[in-house]
Each structure stands twice: as C-alpha cells, then as structure tokens.
PDB file of C-alpha atoms in Angstrom:
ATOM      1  CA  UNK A   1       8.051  11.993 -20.918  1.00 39.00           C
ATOM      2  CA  UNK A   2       6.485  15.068 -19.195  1.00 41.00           C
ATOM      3  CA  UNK A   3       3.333  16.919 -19.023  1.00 47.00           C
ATOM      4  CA  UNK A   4      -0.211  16.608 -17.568  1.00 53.00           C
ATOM      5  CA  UNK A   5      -1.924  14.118 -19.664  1.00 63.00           C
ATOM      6  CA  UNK A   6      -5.560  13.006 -19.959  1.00 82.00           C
ATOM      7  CA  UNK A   7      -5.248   9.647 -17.998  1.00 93.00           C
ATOM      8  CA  UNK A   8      -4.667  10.145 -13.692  1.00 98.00           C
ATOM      9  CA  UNK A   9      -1.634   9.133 -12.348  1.00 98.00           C
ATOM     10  CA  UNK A  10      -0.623   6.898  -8.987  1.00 98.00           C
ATOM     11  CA  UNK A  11       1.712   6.214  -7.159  1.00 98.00           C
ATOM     12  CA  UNK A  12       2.135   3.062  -5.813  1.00 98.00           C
ATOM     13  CA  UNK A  13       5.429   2.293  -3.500  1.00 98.00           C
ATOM     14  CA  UNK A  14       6.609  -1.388  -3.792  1.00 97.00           C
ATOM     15  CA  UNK A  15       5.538  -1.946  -7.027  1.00 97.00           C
ATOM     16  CA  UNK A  16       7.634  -4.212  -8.045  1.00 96.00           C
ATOM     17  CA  UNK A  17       6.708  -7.259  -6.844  1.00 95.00           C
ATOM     18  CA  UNK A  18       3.539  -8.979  -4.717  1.00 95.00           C
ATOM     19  CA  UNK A  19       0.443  -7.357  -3.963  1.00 97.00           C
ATOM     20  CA  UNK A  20       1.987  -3.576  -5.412  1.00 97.00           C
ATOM     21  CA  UNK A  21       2.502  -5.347  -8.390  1.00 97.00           C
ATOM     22  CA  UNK A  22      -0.673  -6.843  -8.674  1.00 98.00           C
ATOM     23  CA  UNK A  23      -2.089  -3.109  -7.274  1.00 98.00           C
ATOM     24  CA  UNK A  24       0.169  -1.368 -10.441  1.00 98.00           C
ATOM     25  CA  UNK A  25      -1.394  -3.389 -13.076  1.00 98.00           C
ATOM     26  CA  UNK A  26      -5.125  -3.150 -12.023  1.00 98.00           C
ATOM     27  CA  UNK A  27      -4.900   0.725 -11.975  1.00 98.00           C
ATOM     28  CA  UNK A  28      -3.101   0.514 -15.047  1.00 98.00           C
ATOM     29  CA  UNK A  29      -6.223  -1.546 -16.694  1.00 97.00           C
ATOM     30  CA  UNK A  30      -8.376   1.117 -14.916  1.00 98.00           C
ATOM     31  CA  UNK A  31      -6.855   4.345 -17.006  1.00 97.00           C
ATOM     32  CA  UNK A  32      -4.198   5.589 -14.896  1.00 98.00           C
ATOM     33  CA  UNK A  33      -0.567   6.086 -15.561  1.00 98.00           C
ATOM     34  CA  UNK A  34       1.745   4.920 -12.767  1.00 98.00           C
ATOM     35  CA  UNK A  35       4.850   5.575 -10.948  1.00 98.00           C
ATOM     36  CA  UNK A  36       6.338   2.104  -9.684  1.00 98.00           C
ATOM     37  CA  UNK A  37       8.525   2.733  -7.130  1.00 98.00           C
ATOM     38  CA  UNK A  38      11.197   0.191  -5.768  1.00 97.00           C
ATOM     39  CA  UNK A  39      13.644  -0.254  -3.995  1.00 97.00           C
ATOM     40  CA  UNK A  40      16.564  -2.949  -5.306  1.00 93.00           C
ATOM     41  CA  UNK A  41      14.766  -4.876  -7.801  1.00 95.00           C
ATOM     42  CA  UNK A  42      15.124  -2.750 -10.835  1.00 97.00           C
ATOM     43  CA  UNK A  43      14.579  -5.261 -12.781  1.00 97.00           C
ATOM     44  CA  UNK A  44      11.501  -6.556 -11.627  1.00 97.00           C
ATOM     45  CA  UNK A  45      10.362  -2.720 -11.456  1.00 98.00           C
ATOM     46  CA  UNK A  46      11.021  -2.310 -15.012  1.00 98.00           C
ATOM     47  CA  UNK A  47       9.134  -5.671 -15.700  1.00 98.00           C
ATOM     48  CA  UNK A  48       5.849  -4.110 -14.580  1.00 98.00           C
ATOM     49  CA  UNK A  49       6.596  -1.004 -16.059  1.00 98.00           C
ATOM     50  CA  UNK A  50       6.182  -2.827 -19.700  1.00 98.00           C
ATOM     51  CA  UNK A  51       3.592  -4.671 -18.082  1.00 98.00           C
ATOM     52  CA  UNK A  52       1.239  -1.682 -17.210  1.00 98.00           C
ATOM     53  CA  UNK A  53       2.193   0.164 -20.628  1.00 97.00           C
ATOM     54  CA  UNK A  54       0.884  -2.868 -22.140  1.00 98.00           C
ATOM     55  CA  UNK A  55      -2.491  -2.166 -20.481  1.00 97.00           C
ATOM     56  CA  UNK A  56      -2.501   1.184 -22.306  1.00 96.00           C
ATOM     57  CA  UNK A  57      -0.926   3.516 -18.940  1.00 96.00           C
ATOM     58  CA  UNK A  58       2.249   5.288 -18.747  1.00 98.00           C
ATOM     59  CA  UNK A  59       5.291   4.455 -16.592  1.00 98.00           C
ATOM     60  CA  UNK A  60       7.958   5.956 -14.497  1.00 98.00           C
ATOM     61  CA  UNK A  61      10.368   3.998 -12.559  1.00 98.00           C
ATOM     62  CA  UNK A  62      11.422   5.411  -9.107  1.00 98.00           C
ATOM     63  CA  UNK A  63      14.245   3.967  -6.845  1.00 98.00           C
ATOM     64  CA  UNK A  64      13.625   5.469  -3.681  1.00 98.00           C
ATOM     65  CA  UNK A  65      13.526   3.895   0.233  1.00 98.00           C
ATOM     66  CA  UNK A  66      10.194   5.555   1.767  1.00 98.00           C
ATOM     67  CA  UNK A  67      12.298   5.345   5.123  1.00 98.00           C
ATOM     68  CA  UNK A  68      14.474   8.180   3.685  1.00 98.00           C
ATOM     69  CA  UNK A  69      13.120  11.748   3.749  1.00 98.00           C
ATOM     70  CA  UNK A  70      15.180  12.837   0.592  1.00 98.00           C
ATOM     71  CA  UNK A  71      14.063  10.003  -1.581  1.00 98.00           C
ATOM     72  CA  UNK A  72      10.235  10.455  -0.166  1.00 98.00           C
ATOM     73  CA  UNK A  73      10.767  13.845  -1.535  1.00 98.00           C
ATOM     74  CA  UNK A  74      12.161  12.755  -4.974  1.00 98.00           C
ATOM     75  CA  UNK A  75       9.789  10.474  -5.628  1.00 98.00           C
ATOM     76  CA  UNK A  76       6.682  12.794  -4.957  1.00 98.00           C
ATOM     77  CA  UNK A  77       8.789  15.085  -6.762  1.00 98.00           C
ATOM     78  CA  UNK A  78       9.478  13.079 -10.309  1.00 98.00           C
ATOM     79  CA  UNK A  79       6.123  11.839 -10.224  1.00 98.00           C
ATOM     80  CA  UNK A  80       4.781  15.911 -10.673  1.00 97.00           C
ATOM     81  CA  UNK A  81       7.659  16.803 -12.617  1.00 97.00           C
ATOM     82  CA  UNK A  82       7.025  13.520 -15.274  1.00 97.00           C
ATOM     83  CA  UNK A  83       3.472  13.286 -15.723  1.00 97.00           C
ATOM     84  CA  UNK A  84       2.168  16.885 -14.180  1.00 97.00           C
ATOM     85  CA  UNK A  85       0.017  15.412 -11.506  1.00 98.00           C
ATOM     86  CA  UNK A  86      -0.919  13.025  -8.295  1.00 98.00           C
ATOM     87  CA  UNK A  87      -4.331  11.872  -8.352  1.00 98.00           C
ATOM     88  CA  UNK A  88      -3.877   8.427  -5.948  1.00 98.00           C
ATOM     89  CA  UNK A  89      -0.893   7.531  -3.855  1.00 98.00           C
ATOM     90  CA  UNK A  90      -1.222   4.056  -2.751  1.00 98.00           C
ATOM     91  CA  UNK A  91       0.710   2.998   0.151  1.00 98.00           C
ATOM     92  CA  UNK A  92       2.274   0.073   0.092  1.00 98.00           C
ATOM     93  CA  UNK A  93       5.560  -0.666   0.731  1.00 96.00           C
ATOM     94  CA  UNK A  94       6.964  -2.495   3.666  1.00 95.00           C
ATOM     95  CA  UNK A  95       9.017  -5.235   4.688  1.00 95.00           C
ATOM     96  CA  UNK A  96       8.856  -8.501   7.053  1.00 92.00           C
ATOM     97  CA  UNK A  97      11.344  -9.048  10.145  1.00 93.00           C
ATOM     98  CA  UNK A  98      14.464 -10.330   9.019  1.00 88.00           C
ATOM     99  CA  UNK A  99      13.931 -12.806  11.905  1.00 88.00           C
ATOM    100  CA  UNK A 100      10.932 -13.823  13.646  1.00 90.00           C
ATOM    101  CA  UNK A 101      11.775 -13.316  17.338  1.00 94.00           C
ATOM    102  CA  UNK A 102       9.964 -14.511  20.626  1.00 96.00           C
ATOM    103  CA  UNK A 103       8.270 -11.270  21.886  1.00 96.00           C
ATOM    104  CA  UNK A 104      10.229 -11.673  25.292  1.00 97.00           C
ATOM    105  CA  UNK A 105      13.952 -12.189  23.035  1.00 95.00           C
ATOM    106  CA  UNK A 106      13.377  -9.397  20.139  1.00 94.00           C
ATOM    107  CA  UNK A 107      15.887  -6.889  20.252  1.00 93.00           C
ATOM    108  CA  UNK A 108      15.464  -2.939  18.909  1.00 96.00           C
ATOM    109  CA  UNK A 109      17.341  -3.279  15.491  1.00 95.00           C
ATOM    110  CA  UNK A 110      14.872  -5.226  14.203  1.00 94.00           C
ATOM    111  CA  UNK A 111      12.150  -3.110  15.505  1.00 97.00           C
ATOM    112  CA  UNK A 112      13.192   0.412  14.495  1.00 97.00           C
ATOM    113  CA  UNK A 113      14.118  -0.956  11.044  1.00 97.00           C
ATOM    114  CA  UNK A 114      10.235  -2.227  10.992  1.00 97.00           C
ATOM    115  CA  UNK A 115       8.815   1.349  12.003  1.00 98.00           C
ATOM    116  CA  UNK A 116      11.213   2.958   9.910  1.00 98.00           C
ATOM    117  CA  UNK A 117       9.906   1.845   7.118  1.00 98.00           C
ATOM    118  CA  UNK A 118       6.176   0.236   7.367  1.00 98.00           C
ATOM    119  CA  UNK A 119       5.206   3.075   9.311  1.00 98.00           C
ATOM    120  CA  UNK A 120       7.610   6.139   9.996  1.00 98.00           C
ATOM    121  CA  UNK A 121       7.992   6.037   6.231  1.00 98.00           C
ATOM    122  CA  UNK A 122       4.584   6.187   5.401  1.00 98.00           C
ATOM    123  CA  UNK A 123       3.287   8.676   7.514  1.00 98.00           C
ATOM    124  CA  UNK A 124       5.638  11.588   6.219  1.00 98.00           C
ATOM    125  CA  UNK A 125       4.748  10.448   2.588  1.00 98.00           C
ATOM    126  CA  UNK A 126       1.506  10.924   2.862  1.00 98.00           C
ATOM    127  CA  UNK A 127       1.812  14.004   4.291  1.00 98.00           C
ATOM    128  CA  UNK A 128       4.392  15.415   1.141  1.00 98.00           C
ATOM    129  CA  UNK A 129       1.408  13.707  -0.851  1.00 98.00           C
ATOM    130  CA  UNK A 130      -1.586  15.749   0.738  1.00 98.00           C
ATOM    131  CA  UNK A 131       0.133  18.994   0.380  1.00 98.00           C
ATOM    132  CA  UNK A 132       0.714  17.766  -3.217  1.00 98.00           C
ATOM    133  CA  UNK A 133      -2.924  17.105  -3.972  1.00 98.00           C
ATOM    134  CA  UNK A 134      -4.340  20.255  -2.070  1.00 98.00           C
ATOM    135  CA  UNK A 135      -2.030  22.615  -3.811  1.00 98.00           C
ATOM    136  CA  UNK A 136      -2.721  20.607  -7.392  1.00 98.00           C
ATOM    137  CA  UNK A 137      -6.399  21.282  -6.384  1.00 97.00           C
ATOM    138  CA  UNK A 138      -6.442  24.683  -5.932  1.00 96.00           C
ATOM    139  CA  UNK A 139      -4.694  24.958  -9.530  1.00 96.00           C
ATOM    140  CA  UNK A 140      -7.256  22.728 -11.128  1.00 95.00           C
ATOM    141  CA  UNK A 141      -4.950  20.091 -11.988  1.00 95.00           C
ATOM    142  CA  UNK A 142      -6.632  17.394 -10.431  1.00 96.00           C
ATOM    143  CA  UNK A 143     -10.105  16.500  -8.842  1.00 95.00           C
ATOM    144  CA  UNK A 144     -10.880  14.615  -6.272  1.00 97.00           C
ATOM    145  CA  UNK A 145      -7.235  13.170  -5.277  1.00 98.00           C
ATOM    146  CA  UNK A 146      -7.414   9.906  -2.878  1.00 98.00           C
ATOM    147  CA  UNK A 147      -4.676   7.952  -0.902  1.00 98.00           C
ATOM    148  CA  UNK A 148      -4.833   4.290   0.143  1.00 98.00           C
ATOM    149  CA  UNK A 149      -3.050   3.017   2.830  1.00 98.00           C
ATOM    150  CA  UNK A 150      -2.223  -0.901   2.891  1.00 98.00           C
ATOM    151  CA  UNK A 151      -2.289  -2.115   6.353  1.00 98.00           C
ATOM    152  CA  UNK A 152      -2.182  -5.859   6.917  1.00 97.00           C
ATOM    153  CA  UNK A 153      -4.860  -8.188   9.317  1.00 97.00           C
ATOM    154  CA  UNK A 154      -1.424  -8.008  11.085  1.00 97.00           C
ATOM    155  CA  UNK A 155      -3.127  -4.841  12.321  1.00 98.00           C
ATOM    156  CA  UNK A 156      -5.546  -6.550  14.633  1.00 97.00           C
ATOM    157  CA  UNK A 157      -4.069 -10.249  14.910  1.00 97.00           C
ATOM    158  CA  UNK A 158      -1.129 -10.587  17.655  1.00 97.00           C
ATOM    159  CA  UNK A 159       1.673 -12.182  16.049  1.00 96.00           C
ATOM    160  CA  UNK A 160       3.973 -13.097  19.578  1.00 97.00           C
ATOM    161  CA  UNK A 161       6.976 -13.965  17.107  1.00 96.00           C
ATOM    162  CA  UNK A 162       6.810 -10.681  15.362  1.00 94.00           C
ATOM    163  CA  UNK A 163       5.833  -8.097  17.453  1.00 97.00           C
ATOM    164  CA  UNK A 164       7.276  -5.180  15.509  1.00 97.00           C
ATOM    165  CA  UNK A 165       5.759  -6.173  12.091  1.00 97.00           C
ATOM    166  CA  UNK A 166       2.119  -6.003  13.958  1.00 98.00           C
ATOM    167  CA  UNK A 167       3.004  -2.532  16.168  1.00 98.00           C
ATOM    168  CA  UNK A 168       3.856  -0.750  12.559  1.00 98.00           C
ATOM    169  CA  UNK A 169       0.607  -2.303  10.838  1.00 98.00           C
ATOM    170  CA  UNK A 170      -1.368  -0.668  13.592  1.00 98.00           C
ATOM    171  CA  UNK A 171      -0.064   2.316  13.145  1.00 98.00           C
ATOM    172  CA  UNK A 172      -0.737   2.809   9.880  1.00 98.00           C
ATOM    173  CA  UNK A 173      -4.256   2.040  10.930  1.00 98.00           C
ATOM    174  CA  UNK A 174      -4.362   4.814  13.076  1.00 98.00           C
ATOM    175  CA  UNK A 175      -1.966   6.799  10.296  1.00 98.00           C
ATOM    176  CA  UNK A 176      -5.342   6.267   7.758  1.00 98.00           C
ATOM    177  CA  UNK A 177      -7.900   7.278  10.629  1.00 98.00           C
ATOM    178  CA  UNK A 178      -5.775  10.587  11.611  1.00 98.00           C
ATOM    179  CA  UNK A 179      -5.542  11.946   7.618  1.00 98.00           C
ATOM    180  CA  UNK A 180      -8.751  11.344   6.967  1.00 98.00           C
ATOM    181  CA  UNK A 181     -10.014  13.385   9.250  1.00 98.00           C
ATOM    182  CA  UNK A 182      -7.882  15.755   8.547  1.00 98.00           C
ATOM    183  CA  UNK A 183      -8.204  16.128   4.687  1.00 98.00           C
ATOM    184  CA  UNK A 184     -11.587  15.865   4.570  1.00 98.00           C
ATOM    185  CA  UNK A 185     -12.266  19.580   4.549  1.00 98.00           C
ATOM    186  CA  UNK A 186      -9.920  19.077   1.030  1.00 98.00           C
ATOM    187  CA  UNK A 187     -12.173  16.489  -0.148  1.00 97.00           C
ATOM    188  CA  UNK A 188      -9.526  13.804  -0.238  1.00 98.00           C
ATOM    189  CA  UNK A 189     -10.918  10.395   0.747  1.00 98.00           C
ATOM    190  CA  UNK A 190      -8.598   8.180   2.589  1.00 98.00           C
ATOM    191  CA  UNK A 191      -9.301   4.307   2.679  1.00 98.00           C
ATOM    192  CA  UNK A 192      -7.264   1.483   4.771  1.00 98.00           C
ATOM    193  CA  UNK A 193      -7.144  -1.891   3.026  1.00 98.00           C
ATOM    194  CA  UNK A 194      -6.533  -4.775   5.076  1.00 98.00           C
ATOM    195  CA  UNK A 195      -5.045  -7.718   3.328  1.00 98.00           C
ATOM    196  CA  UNK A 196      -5.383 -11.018   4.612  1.00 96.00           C
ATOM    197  CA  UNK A 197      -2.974 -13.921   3.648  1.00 93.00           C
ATOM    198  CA  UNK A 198      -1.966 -13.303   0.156  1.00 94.00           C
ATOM    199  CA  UNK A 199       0.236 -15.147  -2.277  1.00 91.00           C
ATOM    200  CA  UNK A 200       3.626 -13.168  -2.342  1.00 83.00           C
ATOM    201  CA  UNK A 201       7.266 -14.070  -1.911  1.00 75.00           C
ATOM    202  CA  UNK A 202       6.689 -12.499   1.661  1.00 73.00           C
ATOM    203  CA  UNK A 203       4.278 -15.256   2.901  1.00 73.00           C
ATOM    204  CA  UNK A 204       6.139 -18.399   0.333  1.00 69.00           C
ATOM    205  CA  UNK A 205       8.313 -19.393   3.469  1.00 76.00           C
ATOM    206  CA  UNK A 206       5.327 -20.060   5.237  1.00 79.00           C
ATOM    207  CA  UNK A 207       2.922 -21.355   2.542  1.00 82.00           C
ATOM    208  CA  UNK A 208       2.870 -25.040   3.500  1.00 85.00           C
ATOM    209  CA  UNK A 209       1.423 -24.021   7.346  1.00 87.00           C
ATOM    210  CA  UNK A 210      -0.715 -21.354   5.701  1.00 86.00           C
ATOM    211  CA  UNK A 211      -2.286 -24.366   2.988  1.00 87.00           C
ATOM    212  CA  UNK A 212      -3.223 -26.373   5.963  1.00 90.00           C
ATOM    213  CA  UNK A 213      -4.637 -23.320   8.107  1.00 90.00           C
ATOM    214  CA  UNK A 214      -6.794 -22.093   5.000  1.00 90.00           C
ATOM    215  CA  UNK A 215      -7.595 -25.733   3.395  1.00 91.00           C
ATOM    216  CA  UNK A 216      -8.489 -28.110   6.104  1.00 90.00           C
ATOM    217  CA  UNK A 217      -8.911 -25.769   9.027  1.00 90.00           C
ATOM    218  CA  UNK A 218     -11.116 -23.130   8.050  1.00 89.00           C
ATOM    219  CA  UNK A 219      -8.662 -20.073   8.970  1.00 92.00           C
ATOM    220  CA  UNK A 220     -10.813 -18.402   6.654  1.00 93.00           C
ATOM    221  CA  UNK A 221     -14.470 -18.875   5.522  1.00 93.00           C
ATOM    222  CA  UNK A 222     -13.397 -18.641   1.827  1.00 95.00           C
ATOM    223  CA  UNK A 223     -10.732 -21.272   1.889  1.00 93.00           C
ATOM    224  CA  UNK A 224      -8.446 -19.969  -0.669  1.00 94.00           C
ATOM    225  CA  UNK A 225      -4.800 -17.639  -0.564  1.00 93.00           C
ATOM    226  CA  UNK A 226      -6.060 -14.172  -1.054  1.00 94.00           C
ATOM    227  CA  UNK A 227      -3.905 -12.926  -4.749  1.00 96.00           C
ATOM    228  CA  UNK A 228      -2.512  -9.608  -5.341  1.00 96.00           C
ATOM    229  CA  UNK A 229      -5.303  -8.896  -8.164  1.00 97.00           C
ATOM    230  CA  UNK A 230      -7.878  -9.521  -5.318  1.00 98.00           C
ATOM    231  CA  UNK A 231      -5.949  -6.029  -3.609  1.00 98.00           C
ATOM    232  CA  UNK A 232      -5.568  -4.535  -7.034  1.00 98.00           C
ATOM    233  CA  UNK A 233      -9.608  -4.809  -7.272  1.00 98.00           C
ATOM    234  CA  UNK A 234     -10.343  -3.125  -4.391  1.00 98.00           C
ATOM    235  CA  UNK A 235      -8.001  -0.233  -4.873  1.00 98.00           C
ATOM    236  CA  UNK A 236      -9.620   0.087  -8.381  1.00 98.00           C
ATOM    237  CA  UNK A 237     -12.903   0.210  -6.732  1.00 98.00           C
ATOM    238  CA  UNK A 238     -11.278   3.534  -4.738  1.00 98.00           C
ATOM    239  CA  UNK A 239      -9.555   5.182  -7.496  1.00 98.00           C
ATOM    240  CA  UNK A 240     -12.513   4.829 -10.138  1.00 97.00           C
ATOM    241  CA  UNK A 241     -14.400   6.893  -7.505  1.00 96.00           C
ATOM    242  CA  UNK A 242     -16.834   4.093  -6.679  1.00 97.00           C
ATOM    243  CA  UNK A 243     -16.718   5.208  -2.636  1.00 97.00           C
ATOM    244  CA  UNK A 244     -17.413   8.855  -2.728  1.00 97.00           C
ATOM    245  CA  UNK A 245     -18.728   8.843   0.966  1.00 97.00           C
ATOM    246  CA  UNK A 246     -16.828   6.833   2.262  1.00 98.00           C
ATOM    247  CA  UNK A 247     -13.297   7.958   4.434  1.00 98.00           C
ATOM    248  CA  UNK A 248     -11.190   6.328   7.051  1.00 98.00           C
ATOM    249  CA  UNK A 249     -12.532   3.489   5.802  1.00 97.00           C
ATOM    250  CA  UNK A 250     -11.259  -0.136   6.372  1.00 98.00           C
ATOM    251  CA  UNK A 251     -11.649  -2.244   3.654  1.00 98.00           C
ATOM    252  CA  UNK A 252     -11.172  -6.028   4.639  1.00 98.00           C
ATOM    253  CA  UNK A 253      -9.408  -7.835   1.445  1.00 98.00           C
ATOM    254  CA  UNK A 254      -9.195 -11.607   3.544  1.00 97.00           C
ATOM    255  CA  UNK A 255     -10.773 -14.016   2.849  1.00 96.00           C
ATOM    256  CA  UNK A 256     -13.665 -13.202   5.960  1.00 96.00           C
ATOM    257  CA  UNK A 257     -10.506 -13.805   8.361  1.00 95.00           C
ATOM    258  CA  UNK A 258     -11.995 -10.874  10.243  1.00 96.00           C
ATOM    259  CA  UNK A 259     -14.919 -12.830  11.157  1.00 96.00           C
ATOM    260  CA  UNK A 260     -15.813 -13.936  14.213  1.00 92.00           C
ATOM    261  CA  UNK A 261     -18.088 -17.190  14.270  1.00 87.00           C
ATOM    262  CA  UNK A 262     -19.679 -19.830  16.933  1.00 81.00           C
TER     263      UNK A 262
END
C-alpha cells in the first residue's frame, strides 16, 4: 500500500507486545493508521497488525532496533514512503536489564546496552521525526504533528538494583522537556507519559511482590495493576488533539504512585 490517505498515521516503536500494543490498538480505534515496529517478534507484530486493521486502520510492519541509526532511518523512512505521512510518533520502545545488579556490583555492558536503546535510541528518532513533521508541514501534508515520549515512574523512583534502567528513563524525561521547547515555534506538542506498574511480560517476573505492594499495602491509592489500554487512553487523548496547550507535559498514567501522602 502507498499514498497519503484520509486517516493520520503513527508510529509507535515496540508495538508488538505490552503497553505499545495496547498504545497501537487504541490509536487504531481512534482513526489512525499505524506503523508497528518490532524488533524479533514478528509474529506477535503481525498479530496486532490484523488486530488494528480490524479496528478499521491500516498497517505496516517494521523490523528495526531504534539503537541502530540505519534502521531509525528506515523506519521513519517506510512509514513516509507507505502511507505518505507522520502525524504522531510515539516513543516507546525499551528494554529491562538483563540482570538486576546491586548499584555498587553493576558493570558497563549492561548499562550502555540500557542507554543505547531506552534513551540514545530515542533521542536521534525523534529528531529524524521532527525534521519529518516540519518539512511535511511546510508541504501541507499534515497539521499539527505530535510526539509522545514513554518514560516510566522509573524516572523519579531510585531503583538501587537497576540503576541503568532508571538513568535512561530520566533522560528521556529531560529528552521530552528539551524538544518541546524546541519545536514549539513548529507547533509540534510534545507530551511525556509516565507509566506506573503495568501488566506486561516486563513486570510478570515480579507480579507476585507487585500484588502484595498494590493490594494490601497501598503502593498506590488506586489499588489495581495499571493495563496497557490505560496508556493507550492517554495517548489517544494526545493524538485526538484534546491538549492543544499543553507541551513538555508529564502525564502521570499510575495509579496516583506519584503521590505523596501523610
């Protein structure tokens, strides 16, 4: 398929699985067409891929590693080439330590292969993104372009057994703060949204200490597991254009974990 259709079209990296999957479908209920990028699970990729054209949008698979410059580039570059335009890039993909490690014990493997791709990654895409959008503006492809950057409480909270995993996430804090300023003058809203503890293969090998902590401890003043669709929601509330004056914002998807209370 090619061509600039009526319906928008995202991005979204890590769609295949967890909260990008759960991000994929809600835009695709919402009127866009989106690229699901990936990076080994093709097959779950192509599983959401029926799954949004179910909901009416168009799909495009994308294998690329955000941590790799040429595939950044491929992937912004099929995504114009197949569908004409890039309205909303959504952020998203990252990865966990392979091993939690005692602050004082972690070794640099583990931590440039975090930064590499939660945050080095990320920051150079959204930049091939940006000048995407501005130059699509200025040919009246597209109006009003926005990116979405999903950060992680992990931002804020120090984790002493996975120092690298929080270091990245605060980064891309600072990554959403820095474009927004600087795209403003292009009118492209950026927006940070901070998941708390949601349901994913990511957090299932710690889901028994996590049902205690939300359940009968009050981690968080709505005692439930945050779910994907609870993300997908609140990017839908950005891409639908419902936060016009509003960039560099943080947008707290947890539960109220960010609370402080007496």
């Amino acid at each position: 398929m090619s061509g600039t259709g009526d319906r928008p079209t995202a991005v979204v990296t890590g769609g295949s699985r967890g909260i990008g999957r759960g991000i994929a479908l809600a835009l695709a209920g919402a009127g866009y067409d989106v690229v699901v990028n990936y990076v080994s699970n093709a097959e779950a990729a192509a599983e959401v891929g029926k799954e949004v054209e179910a909901r009416g949008g168009r799909a495009h698979l994308v294998r690329a590693d955000v941590s790799v410059d040429a595939d950044r580039r491929r992937l912004i570059d099929e995504t114009t080439t197949v569908f004409g335009r890039l309205d909303l890039l959504v952020s998203n993909a990252g990865v966990a330590p392979d091993v939690r490690a005692d602050l004082l014990e972690a070794g640099e493997e583990s931590f440039d292969r975090l930064i590499n791709i939660n945050l080095k990654g990320p920051y150079f895409l959204i930049q091939l993104a940006a000048r995407t959008m501005i130059a699509q503006q200025a040919e009246g492809r597209v109006e009003r372009p926005k990116i979405v950057i999903i950060s992680s409480i992990s931002a804020y909270t120090a984790s002493v057994n996975r120092g690298d995993y929080c270091v990245a996430k605060a980064g891309l804090a600072m990554t959403a703060q820095l474009y927004a300023a600087r795209l403003a003058e292009y009118g492209i809203n950026v927006y940070e949204i901070r998941p708390g503890i949601i349901a994913t293969d990511m957090t299932g090998p710690v889901k028994a200490r996590y049902d205690d902590l939300i359940h009968n401890q009050g981690l968080t003043p709505i005692r439930r597991w945050g779910q994907p669709e609870d993300v997908g929601r609140a990017v839908v509330a950005v891409a639908t254009d419902l936060l016009p004056f509003s960039t560099g914002q943080v947008i707290d998807v947890d539960g109220g974990f960010h609370l402080r209370t007496l």
